[in-house]
Amino acid sequence: MAEAVVGQLVVSLGAALAKETAIFGGALLSKEAAAIRGLFGKIRDSKAELESMQAYLQEAERFKDTDKTTAIFVGEVRGLAFQIEDVIDEFTYKLEDCRHGGFAGKMKKRLKHIKTWRRLAAKLQEIDVKLKDAKRRKQDYAVVAGTGGSAFAARSTSRGQALHFTRDEDLVGIEENKEKLIRWLTVSGGSGHGLEQNNCKVTTVWGMPGVGKTTLVAHVYNTVKVDFDAAAWVTVSESYHIEDLLKKIAAQFGITVDAADIEMRDLAESIHDYLQGKKFIMVLDDVWAARVWLEIRNVFPTSNFTSRFVITSRKHEVSLLATRESAIHLEPLQEHHSWLLFCNGAFWNTDDKECPVELQELARKFITKCQGLPIAIACIGRLLSLKPPTSAEWEDVYSGLDSQLAKDVIPDAHMILKVSLEDLPYDLKNCFLHCALSPEDYVLKRRKTMRLWIAAGFIREKDESKTLEEVAEGYLAELVNRSLL
């Protein structure tokens, strides 16, 4: 996403150039004026170069995964953009520093910074040479046949949770499993046989990533939790620590503990004592290993037969933790349900949510690529909803996906996620990448996230009628609507 970096840098360069009038409006020493004028000249040159490059990068990002020469060039541009940003940051800091202190102190700093302005101008000149060298190598070694402007997708390397956002329209093809899960969670059970865990019923939902495990369980959990005295949802993931997991469980149940100083044994006792005699439900989402449950199950009281545990996992061995036969294996969606989910996403803003006849053949091709995975269908559907509903626009998107698969670049339907990321404008990419800096399972707070975007300079006023907060709110809504948050 080098164009996102370059786009933000162009804004920073513009802000730096805006200071030129204010500086030359005051009295400057002759050497100081010459040094600053030379620096501003280099800043202006860098801004013009990067503005011209931004449009190219927007296309280059789309096919860098199938053209190694382009990938190297995009990486070099990203690195050089960061170096330019360092120069601008130092310039801004030093310039502000000159404004503090008494007259003698200011004059001393201004004389001292003459060398700084010359050094920064030389640095920008050095970066400019490197940028020209990178462009020359790109032209010398480019393989023309290897490029294609509409190649959108690339290999998804994320091993974390599938991106998801639970909406009613996403709940397609889960009716039977939903009813089964509700029945298991709400019907009181006896002591039972077999894999009864701590005399409490353990239900598991498992399947491949993106198949809709969390969506199903979240919907059922929100439906049945009102029937329990206490409820908790805890995401576990691949890397976890027992102490942190117990703290999460305590927090979700609303148990007040001194999280900083409490011993793990005391923490376990606090959870046990709080839940004693209560009818409770707890969801452990995205469990990677059966040992997680084996390490924490003794924390929970064994006397209440009406309490329930739900575990979601991509691992079959974890599904074996289920009490008796209380396990659901989620399979990819059937063709009918895939079609319904696709139309709900691609035509969400129409009254009938029906696919036009002239687009139906293409729509079925997209659905075939998604292999029945709800996350892929939802993402490609929402991406196409942002495009004009014409055969030409849809063909452009499809040809990119098809060319990538023909080159064996992407082995499965998770390529669809990359399509949605590549389609983001650079300002939205910056906002999304900022969210991606958070650790896995981190809870993003809406207001805090928007304020961080504003502080980082990702949000700019589009017109006088909207505040920065309103623009940020729109960006957040856009990322949610694209099924990326």
Coordinates of N, CA and C in Angstrom, one line a residue, residues 251-410:
A251 N -13.1 -10.1 33.5 CA -13.6 -8.8 33.0 C -14.9 -9.0 32.3
Q252 N -15.1 -10.0 31.5 CA -16.3 -10.2 30.8 C -17.5 -10.6 31.7
F253 N -17.2 -11.3 32.7 CA -18.3 -11.6 33.7 C -18.6 -10.4 34.6
G254 N -17.7 -9.3 34.5 CA -17.9 -8.2 35.4 C -17.4 -8.4 36.8
I255 N -16.4 -9.3 37.0 CA -15.9 -9.5 38.3 C -14.8 -8.5 38.6
T256 N -14.9 -7.8 39.7 CA -14.0 -6.7 40.0 C -12.8 -7.3 40.7
V257 N -11.6 -7.2 40.1 CA -10.4 -7.7 40.7 C -9.3 -6.7 40.4
D258 N -8.2 -6.7 41.2 CA -7.0 -5.9 41.0 C -6.2 -6.6 40.0
A259 N -6.4 -6.3 38.7 CA -5.8 -7.1 37.6 C -4.2 -7.0 37.7
A260 N -3.7 -5.9 38.2 CA -2.3 -5.7 38.2 C -1.5 -6.6 39.2
D261 N -2.1 -6.7 40.4 CA -1.4 -7.4 41.5 C -1.9 -8.8 41.9
I262 N -3.1 -9.1 41.4 CA -3.7 -10.4 41.9 C -2.9 -11.6 41.4
E263 N -2.8 -12.6 42.3 CA -2.1 -13.9 41.9 C -3.1 -14.7 41.1
M264 N -2.6 -15.6 40.2 CA -3.4 -16.4 39.3 C -4.4 -17.3 40.2
R265 N -3.9 -17.8 41.3 CA -4.7 -18.7 42.1 C -5.9 -17.9 42.7
D266 N -5.6 -16.7 43.1 CA -6.7 -15.8 43.7 C -7.7 -15.4 42.6
L267 N -7.1 -15.2 41.4 CA -8.0 -14.8 40.2 C -8.9 -16.0 39.9
A268 N -8.4 -17.2 39.9 CA -9.2 -18.4 39.6 C -10.3 -18.5 40.7
E269 N -10.0 -18.3 42.0 CA -10.9 -18.4 43.0 C -12.0 -17.4 42.9
S270 N -11.6 -16.2 42.5 CA -12.6 -15.1 42.4 C -13.6 -15.5 41.3
I271 N -13.2 -16.0 40.2 CA -14.1 -16.4 39.1 C -15.0 -17.6 39.6
H272 N -14.4 -18.5 40.3 CA -15.2 -19.7 40.8 C -16.2 -19.3 41.8
D273 N -15.8 -18.4 42.8 CA -16.8 -18.0 43.8 C -17.9 -17.1 43.2
Y274 N -17.6 -16.3 42.2 CA -18.6 -15.4 41.6 C -19.7 -16.3 40.9
L275 N -19.2 -17.3 40.2 CA -20.1 -18.1 39.4 C -20.8 -19.2 40.1
Q276 N -20.4 -19.5 41.4 CA -21.0 -20.5 42.2 C -22.5 -20.3 42.4
G277 N -23.3 -21.2 42.0 CA -24.8 -21.1 42.1 C -25.4 -20.3 41.0
K278 N -24.7 -19.8 40.1 CA -25.3 -19.0 39.0 C -25.4 -19.9 37.7
K279 N -26.4 -19.6 37.0 CA -26.6 -20.2 35.6 C -25.9 -19.3 34.6
F280 N -24.8 -19.8 34.1 CA -24.0 -18.9 33.2 C -23.7 -19.5 31.9
I281 N -23.3 -18.7 30.9 CA -22.9 -19.1 29.6 C -21.6 -18.4 29.2
M282 N -20.7 -19.1 28.7 CA -19.4 -18.5 28.3 C -19.0 -19.1 26.9
V283 N -18.6 -18.1 26.0 CA -18.1 -18.5 24.7 C -16.6 -18.3 24.7
L284 N -15.9 -19.3 24.2 CA -14.4 -19.2 24.0 C -14.3 -19.3 22.5
D285 N -14.0 -18.1 21.9 CA -13.9 -18.0 20.4 C -12.5 -18.2 19.9
D286 N -12.4 -18.9 18.8 CA -11.1 -19.1 18.1 C -10.1 -19.8 19.0
V287 N -10.4 -20.9 19.4 CA -9.5 -21.8 20.2 C -8.7 -22.7 19.3
W288 N -7.4 -22.6 19.4 CA -6.5 -23.4 18.5 C -6.1 -24.7 19.1
A289 N -6.2 -24.9 20.4 CA -5.7 -26.2 20.9 C -6.6 -26.6 22.1
A290 N -6.8 -27.9 22.2 CA -7.7 -28.5 23.2 C -7.2 -28.2 24.6
R291 N -5.9 -28.0 24.8 CA -5.3 -27.8 26.1 C -5.8 -26.6 26.8
V292 N -6.3 -25.6 26.0 CA -6.8 -24.4 26.6 C -7.9 -24.7 27.5
W293 N -8.9 -25.5 27.1 CA -10.0 -25.9 27.9 C -9.6 -26.7 29.1
L294 N -8.6 -27.6 28.9 CA -8.2 -28.5 29.9 C -7.4 -27.7 31.0
E295 N -6.8 -26.6 30.6 CA -6.1 -25.8 31.6 C -7.0 -24.9 32.5
I296 N -8.2 -24.6 32.0 CA -9.0 -23.6 32.7 C -10.3 -24.2 33.2
R297 N -10.7 -25.4 32.9 CA -12.0 -26.0 33.2 C -12.2 -26.1 34.7
N298 N -11.2 -26.3 35.5 CA -11.4 -26.5 36.9 C -11.7 -25.2 37.6
V299 N -11.6 -24.1 36.9 CA -11.9 -22.8 37.5 C -13.4 -22.7 37.7
F300 N -14.2 -23.4 36.9 CA -15.6 -23.2 36.9 C -16.3 -24.2 37.8
P301 N -17.4 -23.7 38.5 CA -18.1 -24.6 39.4 C -18.7 -25.8 38.7
T302 N -18.8 -26.9 39.4 CA -19.3 -28.2 38.8 C -20.7 -28.5 39.3
S303 N -21.2 -27.7 40.1 CA -22.5 -28.1 40.7 C -23.7 -27.7 39.9
N304 N -23.5 -26.8 38.9 CA -24.7 -26.3 38.2 C -24.8 -27.0 36.8
F305 N -25.8 -27.8 36.6 CA -26.0 -28.5 35.4 C -26.5 -27.6 34.2
T306 N -27.0 -26.4 34.5 CA -27.6 -25.6 33.5 C -26.6 -24.6 32.9
S307 N -25.4 -24.6 33.3 CA -24.4 -23.7 32.7 C -23.9 -24.3 31.4
R308 N -23.5 -23.4 30.5 CA -23.1 -23.8 29.2 C -21.8 -23.1 28.7
F309 N -21.0 -23.9 27.9 CA -19.8 -23.4 27.3 C -19.9 -23.6 25.8
V310 N -19.5 -22.7 25.0 CA -19.5 -22.8 23.6 C -18.0 -22.5 23.1
I311 N -17.5 -23.4 22.4 CA -16.1 -23.2 21.9 C -16.1 -23.3 20.4
T312 N -15.5 -22.2 19.8 CA -15.4 -22.2 18.3 C -13.9 -22.5 18.0
S313 N -13.7 -23.2 16.9 CA -12.3 -23.5 16.5 C -12.2 -23.9 15.0
R314 N -11.0 -23.8 14.5 CA -10.8 -24.3 13.1 C -10.2 -25.7 13.2
K315 N -10.0 -26.3 14.4 CA -9.3 -27.6 14.6 C -10.3 -28.7 15.0
H316 N -10.2 -29.8 14.3 CA -11.1 -30.9 14.6 C -10.8 -31.4 16.0
E317 N -9.6 -31.5 16.5 CA -9.3 -32.0 17.8 C -10.0 -31.2 18.9
V318 N -10.2 -29.9 18.7 CA -10.9 -29.1 19.6 C -12.4 -29.4 19.7
S319 N -12.9 -29.8 18.5 CA -14.3 -30.1 18.5 C -14.7 -31.4 19.3
L320 N -13.7 -32.2 19.6 CA -13.9 -33.4 20.4 C -14.1 -33.1 21.8
L321 N -13.9 -31.9 22.3 CA -14.2 -31.5 23.6 C -15.7 -31.4 23.9
A322 N -16.5 -31.5 22.9 CA -18.0 -31.3 23.0 C -18.6 -32.5 23.9
T323 N -19.5 -32.1 24.7 CA -20.3 -33.1 25.5 C -21.1 -34.0 24.5
R324 N -20.9 -35.3 24.7 CA -21.5 -36.2 23.8 C -21.4 -35.9 22.3
E325 N -22.5 -35.6 21.7 CA -22.5 -35.2 20.3 C -22.9 -33.8 20.0
S326 N -22.5 -32.9 21.0 CA -22.9 -31.5 20.8 C -21.8 -30.7 20.1
A327 N -21.5 -31.2 18.9 CA -20.6 -30.5 18.0 C -21.2 -30.2 16.7
I328 N -20.9 -29.0 16.1 CA -21.4 -28.6 14.8 C -20.2 -28.4 13.9
H329 N -20.2 -29.1 12.8 CA -19.2 -28.9 11.8 C -19.7 -28.0 10.7
L330 N -19.3 -26.8 10.6 CA -19.8 -25.9 9.6 C -19.1 -26.1 8.3
E331 N -19.9 -26.3 7.2 CA -19.5 -26.5 5.9 C -19.7 -25.2 5.1
P332 N -18.9 -25.1 4.0 CA -19.2 -23.9 3.1 C -20.6 -23.9 2.6
L333 N -21.1 -22.7 2.3 CA -22.5 -22.6 1.9 C -22.8 -23.3 0.6
Q334 N -24.1 -23.8 0.5 CA -24.6 -24.4 -0.7 C -24.8 -23.2 -1.8
E335 N -25.0 -23.6 -3.0 CA -25.1 -22.6 -4.1 C -26.2 -21.7 -3.9
H336 N -27.4 -22.1 -3.4 CA -28.5 -21.3 -3.2 C -28.2 -20.2 -2.2
H337 N -27.7 -20.6 -1.0 CA -27.4 -19.7 0.0 C -26.2 -18.7 -0.3
S338 N -25.3 -19.2 -1.1 CA -24.2 -18.4 -1.6 C -24.8 -17.3 -2.5
W339 N -25.7 -17.6 -3.3 CA -26.3 -16.6 -4.2 C -27.1 -15.6 -3.4
L340 N -27.8 -16.0 -2.4 CA -28.6 -15.1 -1.6 C -27.7 -14.1 -0.8
L341 N -26.6 -14.6 -0.2 CA -25.7 -13.8 0.5 C -25.0 -12.8 -0.4
F342 N -24.6 -13.3 -1.6 CA -24.0 -12.4 -2.6 C -24.9 -11.2 -3.0
C343 N -26.1 -11.5 -3.3 CA -27.1 -10.5 -3.7 C -27.3 -9.5 -2.5
N344 N -27.4 -10.0 -1.3 CA -27.6 -9.2 -0.1 C -26.5 -8.1 0.0
G345 N -25.3 -8.6 -0.4 CA -24.1 -7.7 -0.3 C -24.0 -6.7 -1.5
A346 N -24.1 -7.3 -2.7 CA -23.9 -6.6 -3.9 C -25.0 -5.6 -4.2
F347 N -26.2 -5.9 -3.8 CA -27.4 -5.1 -4.1 C -28.1 -4.6 -2.8
W348 N -27.3 -4.4 -1.8 CA -27.9 -4.0 -0.5 C -28.8 -2.8 -0.5
N349 N -28.4 -1.9 -1.5 CA -29.1 -0.6 -1.5 C -30.3 -0.6 -2.5
T350 N -30.7 -1.7 -3.0 CA -31.9 -1.8 -3.8 C -33.0 -2.5 -3.0
D351 N -34.2 -2.2 -3.4 CA -35.4 -2.7 -2.6 C -35.5 -4.2 -2.7
D352 N -35.3 -4.8 -3.9 CA -35.5 -6.2 -4.0 C -34.3 -7.1 -3.8
K353 N -33.1 -6.4 -3.8 CA -31.8 -7.1 -3.6 C -31.7 -8.2 -4.7
E354 N -32.2 -8.0 -5.9 CA -32.1 -8.9 -7.0 C -31.0 -8.6 -7.9
C355 N -30.3 -9.6 -8.5 CA -29.3 -9.3 -9.5 C -29.9 -9.2 -10.8
P356 N -29.5 -8.1 -11.6 CA -30.0 -7.9 -12.9 C -29.7 -9.1 -13.8
V357 N -30.5 -9.4 -14.8 CA -30.3 -10.6 -15.6 C -29.0 -10.5 -16.4
E358 N -28.6 -9.3 -16.8 CA -27.4 -9.2 -17.6 C -26.1 -9.4 -16.8
L359 N -26.2 -9.4 -15.4 CA -25.1 -9.6 -14.6 C -25.0 -11.0 -13.9
Q360 N -26.1 -11.8 -14.1 CA -26.2 -13.0 -13.4 C -25.1 -14.0 -13.7
E361 N -24.7 -14.1 -15.0 CA -23.6 -15.0 -15.4 C -22.3 -14.7 -14.7
L362 N -22.0 -13.4 -14.7 CA -20.8 -12.9 -14.0 C -20.9 -13.1 -12.5
A363 N -22.1 -12.9 -11.9 CA -22.3 -13.1 -10.5 C -22.0 -14.5 -10.1
R364 N -22.4 -15.5 -10.9 CA -22.2 -16.9 -10.6 C -20.7 -17.2 -10.7
K365 N -20.0 -16.6 -11.6 CA -18.6 -16.8 -11.7 C -17.9 -16.3 -10.4
F366 N -18.3 -15.1 -9.9 CA -17.7 -14.6 -8.6 C -18.0 -15.6 -7.5
I367 N -19.2 -16.1 -7.4 CA -19.6 -17.0 -6.4 C -18.8 -18.2 -6.4
T368 N -18.5 -18.7 -7.6 CA -17.7 -20.0 -7.7 C -16.3 -19.7 -7.2
K369 N -15.7 -18.5 -7.4 CA -14.4 -18.2 -6.9 C -14.4 -18.2 -5.4
C370 N -15.5 -17.8 -4.8 CA -15.6 -17.7 -3.3 C -15.7 -19.1 -2.6
Q371 N -16.0 -20.1 -3.3 CA -15.9 -21.5 -2.8 C -16.9 -21.7 -1.6
G372 N -17.9 -20.9 -1.5 CA -18.9 -21.1 -0.5 C -18.5 -20.5 0.9
L373 N -17.4 -19.7 0.9 CA -17.0 -19.1 2.2 C -17.8 -17.8 2.4
P374 N -18.6 -17.6 3.5 CA -19.3 -16.4 3.7 C -18.5 -15.2 3.7
I375 N -17.3 -15.2 4.3 CA -16.5 -14.0 4.5 C -16.1 -13.5 3.1
A376 N -15.7 -14.5 2.2 CA -15.3 -14.1 0.8 C -16.5 -13.5 0.0
I377 N -17.7 -14.2 0.2 CA -18.8 -13.8 -0.6 C -19.3 -12.4 -0.1
A378 N -19.3 -12.1 1.2 CA -19.7 -10.8 1.8 C -18.7 -9.7 1.3
C379 N -17.4 -10.0 1.3 CA -16.4 -9.0 0.9 C -16.6 -8.6 -0.6
I380 N -16.6 -9.6 -1.5 CA -16.7 -9.3 -2.9 C -18.0 -8.7 -3.2
G381 N -19.1 -9.1 -2.5 CA -20.4 -8.5 -2.8 C -20.4 -7.0 -2.4
R382 N -19.8 -6.7 -1.3 CA -19.8 -5.3 -0.9 C -18.9 -4.5 -1.7
L383 N -17.8 -5.1 -2.2 CA -16.9 -4.3 -3.2 C -17.7 -4.0 -4.4
L384 N -18.4 -5.0 -5.0 CA -19.1 -4.8 -6.2 C -20.3 -3.8 -6.0
S385 N -20.8 -3.7 -4.8 CA -21.9 -2.7 -4.6 C -21.4 -1.3 -4.7
L386 N -20.0 -1.1 -4.6 CA -19.5 0.2 -4.8 C -19.1 0.6 -6.2
K387 N -19.3 -0.4 -7.1 CA -19.0 -0.2 -8.5 C -20.3 0.0 -9.3
P388 N -20.3 0.7 -10.4 CA -21.5 0.8 -11.3 C -21.9 -0.6 -11.7
P389 N -23.2 -0.9 -11.6 CA -23.7 -2.3 -12.0 C -23.7 -2.5 -13.5
T390 N -22.5 -2.5 -14.1 CA -22.4 -2.8 -15.5 C -21.5 -4.0 -15.8
S391 N -21.7 -4.6 -16.9 CA -20.9 -5.8 -17.2 C -19.4 -5.4 -17.4
A392 N -19.1 -4.2 -17.9 CA -17.7 -3.7 -18.1 C -17.0 -3.6 -16.8
E393 N -17.7 -3.0 -15.8 CA -17.0 -2.8 -14.4 C -16.8 -4.1 -13.8
W394 N -17.8 -5.0 -13.8 CA -17.7 -6.3 -13.1 C -16.7 -7.2 -13.8
E395 N -16.6 -7.1 -15.2 CA -15.6 -7.9 -15.9 C -14.2 -7.4 -15.6
D396 N -14.0 -6.1 -15.3 CA -12.7 -5.6 -14.9 C -12.2 -6.2 -13.6
V397 N -13.1 -6.3 -12.6 CA -12.8 -6.9 -11.4 C -12.6 -8.4 -11.5
Y398 N -13.4 -9.1 -12.2 CA -13.3 -10.5 -12.4 C -12.0 -10.9 -13.1
S399 N -11.7 -10.2 -14.2 CA -10.5 -10.5 -14.9 C -9.2 -10.5 -14.1
G400 N -9.2 -9.5 -13.1 CA -8.1 -9.5 -12.2 C -8.0 -10.7 -11.3
L401 N -9.1 -11.1 -10.8 CA -9.1 -12.4 -10.0 C -8.8 -13.6 -10.8
D402 N -9.3 -13.6 -12.0 CA -9.1 -14.8 -12.8 C -7.6 -14.9 -13.2
S403 N -7.0 -13.8 -13.6 CA -5.6 -13.8 -14.0 C -4.7 -14.3 -12.8
Q404 N -5.0 -13.9 -11.6 CA -4.2 -14.3 -10.5 C -4.3 -15.8 -10.3
L405 N -5.5 -16.3 -10.4 CA -5.7 -17.8 -10.2 C -5.0 -18.6 -11.2
A406 N -5.0 -18.0 -12.5 CA -4.3 -18.7 -13.6 C -2.8 -18.9 -13.3
K407 N -2.3 -17.9 -12.6 CA -0.8 -17.9 -12.3 C -0.5 -18.7 -11.0
D408 N -1.5 -19.3 -10.4 CA -1.4 -20.0 -9.1 C -0.8 -19.1 -8.0
V409 N -1.2 -17.8 -8.1 CA -0.7 -16.8 -7.1 C -1.5 -17.0 -5.8
I410 N -2.8 -17.3 -5.9 CA -3.6 -17.4 -4.7 C -4.3 -18.7 -4.7

